[in-house]
């Protein structure tokens, strides 16, 4: 089944560049800010859906944030992985299957601080919404 990429124009172009260049373009989105490609299974359609997300390594795992720019609702990719936590991840030219989990407690606090270091806007996104923005760990399967 063909992967459906994000319909957001600049994200879609970012994903295409990332794929076409085998991660040479797009992995480092901005100086010192790296992105991975996350493919989830659509909870309604069952189709694979891909987006690009800022990440940080966490041991052998990777961390992403379901900020949705501070929207009052979770992003679709996060809702998808709540239904099916088995995801596909691409970091540069490395592709693998992972299991997604939402961090909690002290681990979430540690990872939230880590992610704010690389992308300080996460803090302003949190101030815009009443929901606690999920911090997701992608563990290699």
CSV table of C-alpha atoms in Angstrom, one decimal:
chain,number,residue,atom,x,y,z
A,1,UNK,CA,0.0,0.0,0.0
A,2,UNK,CA,1.4,3.4,-1.0
A,3,UNK,CA,2.5,5.7,1.8
A,4,UNK,CA,0.4,8.9,2.2
A,5,UNK,CA,2.7,11.8,3.0
A,6,UNK,CA,1.7,14.9,5.1
A,7,UNK,CA,-0.7,17.1,3.1
A,8,UNK,CA,1.0,20.2,4.5
A,9,UNK,CA,2.8,21.7,1.6
A,10,UNK,CA,6.3,22.4,3.1
A,11,UNK,CA,6.2,19.2,5.1
A,12,UNK,CA,5.4,17.2,2.0
A,13,UNK,CA,8.3,18.8,0.1
A,14,UNK,CA,10.6,18.2,3.1
A,15,UNK,CA,9.6,14.5,3.0
A,16,UNK,CA,10.2,14.2,-0.7
A,17,UNK,CA,13.6,15.8,-0.5
A,18,UNK,CA,14.5,13.5,2.4
A,19,UNK,CA,13.5,10.4,0.5
A,20,UNK,CA,14.9,11.4,-2.8
A,21,UNK,CA,18.3,12.3,-1.3
A,22,UNK,CA,18.4,9.2,1.1
A,23,UNK,CA,18.5,11.7,4.0
A,24,UNK,CA,21.2,14.0,2.6
A,25,UNK,CA,18.7,16.8,2.3
A,26,UNK,CA,16.2,17.2,5.1
A,27,UNK,CA,17.8,15.2,7.9
A,28,UNK,CA,19.4,18.4,9.2
A,29,UNK,CA,16.4,20.7,8.8
A,30,UNK,CA,18.0,23.7,10.3
A,31,UNK,CA,21.5,24.1,11.7
A,32,UNK,CA,21.6,21.6,14.7
A,33,UNK,CA,18.0,20.7,14.3
A,34,UNK,CA,17.5,17.1,12.9
A,35,UNK,CA,14.3,15.4,11.6
A,36,UNK,CA,13.2,11.9,11.2
A,37,UNK,CA,10.4,10.5,9.1
A,38,UNK,CA,7.7,8.7,11.1
A,39,UNK,CA,5.2,6.4,9.4
A,40,UNK,CA,2.1,5.4,11.4
A,41,UNK,CA,-0.9,3.3,10.4
A,42,UNK,CA,-4.0,5.5,9.8
A,43,UNK,CA,-6.5,4.6,12.6
A,44,UNK,CA,-9.5,5.1,10.2
A,45,UNK,CA,-8.0,4.3,6.8
A,46,UNK,CA,-5.5,1.6,7.7
A,47,UNK,CA,-3.1,3.3,5.2
A,48,UNK,CA,0.5,4.2,6.1
A,49,UNK,CA,0.9,7.9,6.8
A,50,UNK,CA,4.2,9.7,7.0
A,51,UNK,CA,5.4,12.9,8.5
A,52,UNK,CA,8.6,14.6,9.4
A,53,UNK,CA,9.4,15.4,13.1
A,54,UNK,CA,12.2,17.0,15.0
A,55,UNK,CA,13.9,14.4,17.1
A,56,UNK,CA,16.7,13.7,19.6
A,57,UNK,CA,18.5,10.4,20.3
A,58,UNK,CA,17.8,8.8,23.6
A,59,UNK,CA,20.1,5.8,24.1
A,60,UNK,CA,19.2,3.4,21.3
A,61,UNK,CA,15.8,5.1,20.9
A,62,UNK,CA,14.6,8.4,19.5
A,63,UNK,CA,12.3,11.1,21.0
A,64,UNK,CA,9.7,13.2,19.2
A,65,UNK,CA,7.1,15.6,20.5
A,66,UNK,CA,3.4,15.7,19.6
A,67,UNK,CA,3.1,19.4,19.8
A,68,UNK,CA,0.9,20.2,16.8
A,69,UNK,CA,2.1,23.9,17.3
A,70,UNK,CA,0.1,24.1,20.5
A,71,UNK,CA,-3.2,23.1,19.0
A,72,UNK,CA,-5.9,22.0,21.5
A,73,UNK,CA,-6.0,18.6,19.9
A,74,UNK,CA,-3.3,15.9,19.4
A,75,UNK,CA,-1.8,15.6,15.9
A,76,UNK,CA,-3.2,12.8,13.7
A,77,UNK,CA,0.1,10.9,13.8
A,78,UNK,CA,0.0,10.7,17.6
A,79,UNK,CA,-3.6,9.5,17.6
A,80,UNK,CA,-2.6,6.8,15.0
A,81,UNK,CA,0.2,5.5,17.2
A,82,UNK,CA,-2.1,5.3,20.2
A,83,UNK,CA,-4.2,2.8,18.1
A,84,UNK,CA,-1.2,1.0,16.7
A,85,UNK,CA,2.2,1.7,18.3
A,86,UNK,CA,4.2,-0.2,15.7
A,87,UNK,CA,5.7,2.4,13.5
A,88,UNK,CA,8.3,2.8,10.7
A,89,UNK,CA,11.1,5.3,11.4
A,90,UNK,CA,13.7,6.7,9.0
A,91,UNK,CA,16.7,8.6,10.5
A,92,UNK,CA,18.9,9.8,7.6
A,93,UNK,CA,19.4,6.6,5.6
A,94,UNK,CA,18.6,4.2,8.4
A,95,UNK,CA,15.1,2.7,8.2
A,96,UNK,CA,13.6,0.5,10.9
A,97,UNK,CA,10.5,-0.7,12.8
A,98,UNK,CA,9.9,0.8,16.2
A,99,UNK,CA,7.4,0.6,19.0
A,100,UNK,CA,6.1,4.0,20.1
A,101,UNK,CA,5.3,4.8,23.7
A,102,UNK,CA,4.3,8.0,25.5
A,103,UNK,CA,6.8,8.9,28.3
A,104,UNK,CA,5.5,9.8,31.7
A,105,UNK,CA,6.7,11.1,35.1
A,106,UNK,CA,10.4,11.8,35.6
A,107,UNK,CA,11.2,10.4,32.2
A,108,UNK,CA,8.9,12.8,30.5
A,109,UNK,CA,10.3,15.7,32.4
A,110,UNK,CA,13.8,14.7,31.4
A,111,UNK,CA,12.9,14.3,27.7
A,112,UNK,CA,10.8,17.5,27.6
A,113,UNK,CA,13.8,19.4,28.8
A,114,UNK,CA,16.0,17.7,26.2
A,115,UNK,CA,13.6,18.5,23.4
A,116,UNK,CA,13.2,22.2,24.4
A,117,UNK,CA,17.0,22.5,24.1
A,118,UNK,CA,16.9,21.6,20.4
A,119,UNK,CA,13.6,23.4,19.7
A,120,UNK,CA,12.7,26.1,22.3
A,121,UNK,CA,9.4,26.8,20.6
A,122,UNK,CA,8.0,23.7,22.3
A,123,UNK,CA,7.6,25.7,25.5
A,124,UNK,CA,5.5,28.4,23.7
A,125,UNK,CA,3.4,25.6,22.1
A,126,UNK,CA,2.7,24.2,25.6
A,127,UNK,CA,1.6,27.6,26.9
A,128,UNK,CA,-0.9,27.8,24.0
A,129,UNK,CA,-2.8,24.7,25.0
A,130,UNK,CA,-4.4,23.1,28.1
A,131,UNK,CA,-3.4,19.6,27.0
A,132,UNK,CA,-0.1,18.2,28.2
A,133,UNK,CA,1.9,17.8,25.0
A,134,UNK,CA,3.0,14.2,24.7
A,135,UNK,CA,6.7,13.3,24.5
A,136,UNK,CA,7.0,10.0,22.5
A,137,UNK,CA,9.9,7.5,22.7
A,138,UNK,CA,10.5,5.4,19.6
A,139,UNK,CA,12.1,2.1,20.7
A,140,UNK,CA,13.6,-0.1,17.9
A,141,UNK,CA,11.6,-3.3,17.6
